[in-house]
PDB file of C-alpha atoms in Angstrom:
ATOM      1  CA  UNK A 663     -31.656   1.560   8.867  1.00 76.00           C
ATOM      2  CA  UNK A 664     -29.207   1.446   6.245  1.00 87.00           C
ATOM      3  CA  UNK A 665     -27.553  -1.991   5.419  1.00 92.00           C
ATOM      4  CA  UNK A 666     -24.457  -1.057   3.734  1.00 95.00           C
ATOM      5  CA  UNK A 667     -21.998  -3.581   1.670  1.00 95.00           C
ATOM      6  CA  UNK A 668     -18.241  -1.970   1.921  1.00 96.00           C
ATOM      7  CA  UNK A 669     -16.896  -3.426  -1.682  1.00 97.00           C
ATOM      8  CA  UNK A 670     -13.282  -3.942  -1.559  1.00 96.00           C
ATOM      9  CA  UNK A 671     -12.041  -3.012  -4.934  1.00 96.00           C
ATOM     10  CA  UNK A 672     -11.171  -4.978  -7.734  1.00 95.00           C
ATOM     11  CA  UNK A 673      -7.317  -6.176  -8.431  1.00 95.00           C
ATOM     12  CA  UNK A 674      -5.639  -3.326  -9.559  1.00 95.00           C
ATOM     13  CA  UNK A 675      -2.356  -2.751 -11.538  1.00 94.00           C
ATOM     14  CA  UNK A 676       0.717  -3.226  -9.580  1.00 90.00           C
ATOM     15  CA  UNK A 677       2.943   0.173  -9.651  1.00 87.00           C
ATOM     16  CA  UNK A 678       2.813   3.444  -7.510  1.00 88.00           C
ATOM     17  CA  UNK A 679       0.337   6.430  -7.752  1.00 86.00           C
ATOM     18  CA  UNK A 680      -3.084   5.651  -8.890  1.00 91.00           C
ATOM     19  CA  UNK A 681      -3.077   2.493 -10.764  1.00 92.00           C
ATOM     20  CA  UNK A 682      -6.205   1.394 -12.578  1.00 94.00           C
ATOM     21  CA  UNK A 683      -7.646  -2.439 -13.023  1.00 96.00           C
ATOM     22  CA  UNK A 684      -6.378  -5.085 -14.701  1.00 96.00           C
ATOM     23  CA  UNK A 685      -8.752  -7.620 -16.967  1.00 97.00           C
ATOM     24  CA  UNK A 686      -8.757  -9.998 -14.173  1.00 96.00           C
ATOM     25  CA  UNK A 687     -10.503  -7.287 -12.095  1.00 95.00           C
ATOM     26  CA  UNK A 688     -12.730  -5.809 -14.402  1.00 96.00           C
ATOM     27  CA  UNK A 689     -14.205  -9.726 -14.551  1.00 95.00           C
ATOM     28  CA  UNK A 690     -14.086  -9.128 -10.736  1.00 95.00           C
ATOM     29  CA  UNK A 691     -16.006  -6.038 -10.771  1.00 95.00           C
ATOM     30  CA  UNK A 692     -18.879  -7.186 -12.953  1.00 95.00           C
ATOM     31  CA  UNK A 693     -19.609 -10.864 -10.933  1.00 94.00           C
ATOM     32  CA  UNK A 694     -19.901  -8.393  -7.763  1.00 94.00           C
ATOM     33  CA  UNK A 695     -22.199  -6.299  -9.640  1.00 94.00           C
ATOM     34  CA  UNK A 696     -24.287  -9.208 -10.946  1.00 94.00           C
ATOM     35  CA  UNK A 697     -24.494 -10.286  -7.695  1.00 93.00           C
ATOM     36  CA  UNK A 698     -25.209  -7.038  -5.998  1.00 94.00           C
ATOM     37  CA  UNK A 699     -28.569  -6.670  -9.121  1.00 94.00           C
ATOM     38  CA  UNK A 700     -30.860  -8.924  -6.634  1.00 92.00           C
ATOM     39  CA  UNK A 701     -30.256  -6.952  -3.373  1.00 93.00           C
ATOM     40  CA  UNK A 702     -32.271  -3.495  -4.242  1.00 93.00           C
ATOM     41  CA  UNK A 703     -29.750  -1.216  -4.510  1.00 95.00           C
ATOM     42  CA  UNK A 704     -30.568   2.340  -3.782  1.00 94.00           C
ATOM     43  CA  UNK A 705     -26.917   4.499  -3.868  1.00 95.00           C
ATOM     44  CA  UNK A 706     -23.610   3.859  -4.617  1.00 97.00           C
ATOM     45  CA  UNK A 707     -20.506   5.754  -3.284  1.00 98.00           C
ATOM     46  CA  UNK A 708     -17.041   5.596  -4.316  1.00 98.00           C
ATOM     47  CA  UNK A 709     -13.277   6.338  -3.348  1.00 97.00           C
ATOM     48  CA  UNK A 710     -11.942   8.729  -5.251  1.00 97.00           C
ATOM     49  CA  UNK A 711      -8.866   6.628  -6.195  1.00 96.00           C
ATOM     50  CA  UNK A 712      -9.187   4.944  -9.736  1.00 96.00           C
ATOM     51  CA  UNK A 713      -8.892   1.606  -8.863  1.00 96.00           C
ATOM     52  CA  UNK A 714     -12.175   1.664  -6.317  1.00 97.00           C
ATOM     53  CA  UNK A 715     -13.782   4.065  -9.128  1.00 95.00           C
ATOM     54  CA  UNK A 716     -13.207   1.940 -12.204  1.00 97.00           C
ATOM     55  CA  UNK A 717     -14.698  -0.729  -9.583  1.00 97.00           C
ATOM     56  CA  UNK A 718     -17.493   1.399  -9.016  1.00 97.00           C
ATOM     57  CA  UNK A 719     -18.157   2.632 -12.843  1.00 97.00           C
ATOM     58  CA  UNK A 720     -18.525  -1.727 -13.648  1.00 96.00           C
ATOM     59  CA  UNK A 721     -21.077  -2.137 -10.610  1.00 96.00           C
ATOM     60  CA  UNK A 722     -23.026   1.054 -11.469  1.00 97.00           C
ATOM     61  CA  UNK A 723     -23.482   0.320 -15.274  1.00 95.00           C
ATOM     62  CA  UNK A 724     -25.167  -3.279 -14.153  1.00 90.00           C
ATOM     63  CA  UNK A 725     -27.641  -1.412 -11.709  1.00 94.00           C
ATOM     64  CA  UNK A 726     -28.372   1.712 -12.825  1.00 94.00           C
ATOM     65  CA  UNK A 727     -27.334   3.991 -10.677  1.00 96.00           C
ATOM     66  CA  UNK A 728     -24.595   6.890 -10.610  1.00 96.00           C
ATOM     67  CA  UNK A 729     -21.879   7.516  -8.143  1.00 98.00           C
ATOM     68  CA  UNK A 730     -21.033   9.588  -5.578  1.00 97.00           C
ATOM     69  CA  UNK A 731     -17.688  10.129  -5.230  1.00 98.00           C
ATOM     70  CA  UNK A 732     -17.154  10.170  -1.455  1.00 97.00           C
ATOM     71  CA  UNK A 733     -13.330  10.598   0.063  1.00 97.00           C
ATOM     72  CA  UNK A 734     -13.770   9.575   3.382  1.00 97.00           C
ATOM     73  CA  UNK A 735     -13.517   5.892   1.559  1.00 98.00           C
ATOM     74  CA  UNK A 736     -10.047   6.720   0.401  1.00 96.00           C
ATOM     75  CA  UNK A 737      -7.161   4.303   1.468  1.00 95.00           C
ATOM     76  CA  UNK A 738      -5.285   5.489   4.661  1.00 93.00           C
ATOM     77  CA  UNK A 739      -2.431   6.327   2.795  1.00 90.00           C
ATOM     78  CA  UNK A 740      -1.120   5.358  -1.067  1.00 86.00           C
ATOM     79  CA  UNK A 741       2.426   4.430  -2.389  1.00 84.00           C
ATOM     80  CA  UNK A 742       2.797   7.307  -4.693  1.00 86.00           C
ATOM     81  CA  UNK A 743       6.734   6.018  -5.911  1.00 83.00           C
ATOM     82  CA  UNK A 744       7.849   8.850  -4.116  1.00 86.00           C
ATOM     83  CA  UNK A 745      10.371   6.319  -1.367  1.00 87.00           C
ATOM     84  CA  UNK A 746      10.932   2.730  -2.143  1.00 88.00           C
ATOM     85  CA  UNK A 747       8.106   0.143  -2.059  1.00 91.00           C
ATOM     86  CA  UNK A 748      10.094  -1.117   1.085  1.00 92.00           C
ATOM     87  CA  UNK A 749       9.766   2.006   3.206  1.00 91.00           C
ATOM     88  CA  UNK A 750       5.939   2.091   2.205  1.00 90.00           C
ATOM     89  CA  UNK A 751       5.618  -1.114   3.086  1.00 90.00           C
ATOM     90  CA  UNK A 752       7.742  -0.260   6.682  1.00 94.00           C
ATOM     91  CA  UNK A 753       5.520   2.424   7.292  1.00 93.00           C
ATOM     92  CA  UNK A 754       2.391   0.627   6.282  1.00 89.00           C
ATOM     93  CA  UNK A 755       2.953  -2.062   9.247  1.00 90.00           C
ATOM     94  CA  UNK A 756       3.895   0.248  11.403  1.00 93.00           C
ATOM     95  CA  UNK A 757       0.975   1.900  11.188  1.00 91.00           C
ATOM     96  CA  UNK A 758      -0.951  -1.620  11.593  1.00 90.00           C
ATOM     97  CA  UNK A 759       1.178  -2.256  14.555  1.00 92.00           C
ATOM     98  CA  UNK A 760       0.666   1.499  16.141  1.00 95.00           C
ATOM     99  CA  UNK A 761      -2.701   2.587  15.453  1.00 95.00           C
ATOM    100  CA  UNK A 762      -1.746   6.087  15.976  1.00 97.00           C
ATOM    101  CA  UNK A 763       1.493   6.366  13.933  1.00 96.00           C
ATOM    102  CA  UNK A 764       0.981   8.839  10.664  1.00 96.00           C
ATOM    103  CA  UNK A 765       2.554   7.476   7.716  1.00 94.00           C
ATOM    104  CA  UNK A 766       4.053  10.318   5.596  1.00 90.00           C
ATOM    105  CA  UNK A 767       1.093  11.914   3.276  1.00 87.00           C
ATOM    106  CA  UNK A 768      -1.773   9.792   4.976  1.00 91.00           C
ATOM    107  CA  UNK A 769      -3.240   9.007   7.892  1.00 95.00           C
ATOM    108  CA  UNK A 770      -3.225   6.623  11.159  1.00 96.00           C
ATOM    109  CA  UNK A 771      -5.033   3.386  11.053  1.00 95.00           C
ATOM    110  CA  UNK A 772      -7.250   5.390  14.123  1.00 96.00           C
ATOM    111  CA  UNK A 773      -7.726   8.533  12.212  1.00 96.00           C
ATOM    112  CA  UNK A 774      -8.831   6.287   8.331  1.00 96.00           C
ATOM    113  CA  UNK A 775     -11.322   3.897  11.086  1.00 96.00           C
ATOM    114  CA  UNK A 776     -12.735   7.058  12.208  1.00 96.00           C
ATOM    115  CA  UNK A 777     -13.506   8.770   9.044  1.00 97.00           C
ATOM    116  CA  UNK A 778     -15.392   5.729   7.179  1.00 95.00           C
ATOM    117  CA  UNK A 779     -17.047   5.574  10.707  1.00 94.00           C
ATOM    118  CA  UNK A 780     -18.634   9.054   9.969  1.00 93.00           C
ATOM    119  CA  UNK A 781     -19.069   7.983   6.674  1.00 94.00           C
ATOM    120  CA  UNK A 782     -21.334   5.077   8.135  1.00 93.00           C
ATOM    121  CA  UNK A 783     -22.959   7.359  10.764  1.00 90.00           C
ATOM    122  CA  UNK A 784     -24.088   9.724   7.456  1.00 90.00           C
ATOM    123  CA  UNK A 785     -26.169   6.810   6.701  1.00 87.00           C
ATOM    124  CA  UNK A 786     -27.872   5.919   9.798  1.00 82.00           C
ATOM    125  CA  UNK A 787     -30.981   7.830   9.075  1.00 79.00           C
ATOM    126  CA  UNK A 788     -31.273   6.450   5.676  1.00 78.00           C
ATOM    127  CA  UNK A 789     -33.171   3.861   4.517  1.00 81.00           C
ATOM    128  CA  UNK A 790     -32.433   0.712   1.987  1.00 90.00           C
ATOM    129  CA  UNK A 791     -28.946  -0.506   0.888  1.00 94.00           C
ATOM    130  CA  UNK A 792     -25.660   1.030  -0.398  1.00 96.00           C
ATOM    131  CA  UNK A 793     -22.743  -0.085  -1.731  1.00 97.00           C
ATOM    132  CA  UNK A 794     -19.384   1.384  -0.831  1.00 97.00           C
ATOM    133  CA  UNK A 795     -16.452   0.967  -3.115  1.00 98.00           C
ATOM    134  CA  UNK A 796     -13.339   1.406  -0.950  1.00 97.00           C
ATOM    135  CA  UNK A 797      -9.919  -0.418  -0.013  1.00 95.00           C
ATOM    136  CA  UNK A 798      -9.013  -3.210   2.025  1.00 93.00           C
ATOM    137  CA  UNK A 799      -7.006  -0.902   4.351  1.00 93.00           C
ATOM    138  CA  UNK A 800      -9.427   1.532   5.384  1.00 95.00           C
ATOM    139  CA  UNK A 801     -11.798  -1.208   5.513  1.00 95.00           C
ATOM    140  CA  UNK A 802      -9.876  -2.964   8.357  1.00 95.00           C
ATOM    141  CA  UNK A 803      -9.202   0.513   9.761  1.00 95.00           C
ATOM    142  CA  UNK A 804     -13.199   0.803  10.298  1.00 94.00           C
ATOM    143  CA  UNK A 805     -13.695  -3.049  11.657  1.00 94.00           C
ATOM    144  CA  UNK A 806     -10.736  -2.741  14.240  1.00 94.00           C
ATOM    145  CA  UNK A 807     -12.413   0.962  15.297  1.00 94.00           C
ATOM    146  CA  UNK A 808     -16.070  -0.888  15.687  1.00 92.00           C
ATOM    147  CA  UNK A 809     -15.383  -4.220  16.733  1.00 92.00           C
ATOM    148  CA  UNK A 810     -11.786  -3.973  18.551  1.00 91.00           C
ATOM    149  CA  UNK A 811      -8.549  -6.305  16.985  1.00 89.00           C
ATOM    150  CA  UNK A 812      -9.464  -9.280  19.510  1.00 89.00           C
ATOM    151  CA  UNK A 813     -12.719  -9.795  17.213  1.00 89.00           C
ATOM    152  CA  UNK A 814     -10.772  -9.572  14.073  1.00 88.00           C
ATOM    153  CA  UNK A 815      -9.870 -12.809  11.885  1.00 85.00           C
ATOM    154  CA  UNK A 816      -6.192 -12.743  12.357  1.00 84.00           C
ATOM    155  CA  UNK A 817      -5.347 -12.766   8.790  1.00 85.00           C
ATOM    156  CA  UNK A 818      -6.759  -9.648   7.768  1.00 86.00           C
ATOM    157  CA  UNK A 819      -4.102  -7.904  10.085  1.00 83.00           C
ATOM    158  CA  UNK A 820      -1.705 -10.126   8.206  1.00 82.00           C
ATOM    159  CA  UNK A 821      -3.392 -10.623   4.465  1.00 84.00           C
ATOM    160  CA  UNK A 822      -5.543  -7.695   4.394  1.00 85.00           C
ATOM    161  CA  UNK A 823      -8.664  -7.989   2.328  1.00 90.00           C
ATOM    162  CA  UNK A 824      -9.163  -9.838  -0.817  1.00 90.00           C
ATOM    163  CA  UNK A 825     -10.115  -8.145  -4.013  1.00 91.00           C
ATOM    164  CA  UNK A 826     -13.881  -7.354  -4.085  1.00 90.00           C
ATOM    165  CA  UNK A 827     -15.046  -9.165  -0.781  1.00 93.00           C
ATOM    166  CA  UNK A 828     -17.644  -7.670   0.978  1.00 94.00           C
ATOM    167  CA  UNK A 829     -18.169  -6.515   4.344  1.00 93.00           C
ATOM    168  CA  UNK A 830     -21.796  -6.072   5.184  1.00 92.00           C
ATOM    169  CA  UNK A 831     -22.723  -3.569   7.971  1.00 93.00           C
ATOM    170  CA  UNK A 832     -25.954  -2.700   9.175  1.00 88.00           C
ATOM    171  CA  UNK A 833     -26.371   1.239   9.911  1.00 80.00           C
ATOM    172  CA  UNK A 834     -28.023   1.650  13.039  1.00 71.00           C
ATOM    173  CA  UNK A 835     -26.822   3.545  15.998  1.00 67.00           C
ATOM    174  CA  UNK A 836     -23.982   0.415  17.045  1.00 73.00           C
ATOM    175  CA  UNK A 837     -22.762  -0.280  13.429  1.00 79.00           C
ATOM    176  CA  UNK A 838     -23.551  -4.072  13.584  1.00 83.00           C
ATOM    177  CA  UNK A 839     -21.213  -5.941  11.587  1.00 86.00           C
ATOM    178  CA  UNK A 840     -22.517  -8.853   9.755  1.00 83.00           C
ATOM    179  CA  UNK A 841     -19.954 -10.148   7.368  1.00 81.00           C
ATOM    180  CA  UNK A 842     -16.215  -9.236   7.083  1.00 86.00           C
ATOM    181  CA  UNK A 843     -14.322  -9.688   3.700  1.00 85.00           C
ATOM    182  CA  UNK A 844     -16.584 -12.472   1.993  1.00 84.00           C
ATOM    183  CA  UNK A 845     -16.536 -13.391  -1.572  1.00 76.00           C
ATOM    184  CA  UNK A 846     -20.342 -13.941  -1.265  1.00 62.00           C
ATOM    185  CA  UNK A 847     -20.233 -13.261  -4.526  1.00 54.00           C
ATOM    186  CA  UNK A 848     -19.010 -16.405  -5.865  1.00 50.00           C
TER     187      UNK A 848
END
């Protein structure tokens, strides 16, 4: 069994494409890698997208370890400036509200749960922990795919998930959820 910690990345530049972090979440990114030195660490996988890699590059320098960049931890879709912010955001809760709606140049929220569920199921015949850096988004995406919205905290529909809280999942052949977007870090 794998027990995997989903990292929400650190808080990232405001601004479309692919912003990086700001100071306040490089400080972010190294307490969550501090904290993540006592729990035996064997991999660590990445989003593509700076923001969860620049994440990922602070964690991986305090344990060791390199990264694999994985895409299937991408965001479900990314405001690249190309519409307003408002139309991004229009299409973003639509997309919370209709789980099967495709934003223009991403994916549904049913399609994003789906694909960081097969990233999970990769794991299932490992062994030892892993730490996936990743996005609030697709993060939800997964937990509303595994556990169904009635289980949900309301306010991650509404708030999403904070900068570099944790959701802890333990890879076996029913996903079992044990934490959802903690600062355990703190």
């Amino acid at each position: 069994m794998a027990l995997v910690y989903l990292v929400q990345h650190a808080q990232k530049e405001a601004g479309p494409g692919d912003p990086g972090l700001t100071a306040v979440g490089r400080q972010q990114a190294g307490r969550i890698g501090r904290w993540l030195q006592s729990r035996d660490v064997l991999r660590l996988y990445s989003s593509p997208l700076r923001r969860a890699w620049e994440t990922a590059e602070v964690v991986a320098a305090g344990l060791g370890l390199s990264i694999a960049i994985d895409a299937r931890l991408s965001e479900r879709v990314n405001w690249d400036g190309g519409c307003t912010f408002q139309s991004f955001s229009d299409d973003w809760e639509r997309s919370v509200r209709d789980r099967d709606f495709v934003p223009p140049g991403g994916d549904s929220s049913r399609q994003a749960g789906e694909r960081m569920r097969s990233f999970l199921l990769d794991l299932t015949a490992r062994q030892g922990t892993v730490v996936a850096v990743t996005h609030g988004g697709v993060t939800t995406d997964l937990l509303r795919t595994l556990l169904g919205d009635d289980k949900l905290p309301a306010r991650l529909l509404r708030d999403g998930i904070p900068a570099c809280a944790i959701t802890t999942i333990q890879c076996i052949q029913d996903m079992q959820v044990s934490t959802i977007a903690s600062a355990v870090y703190e």
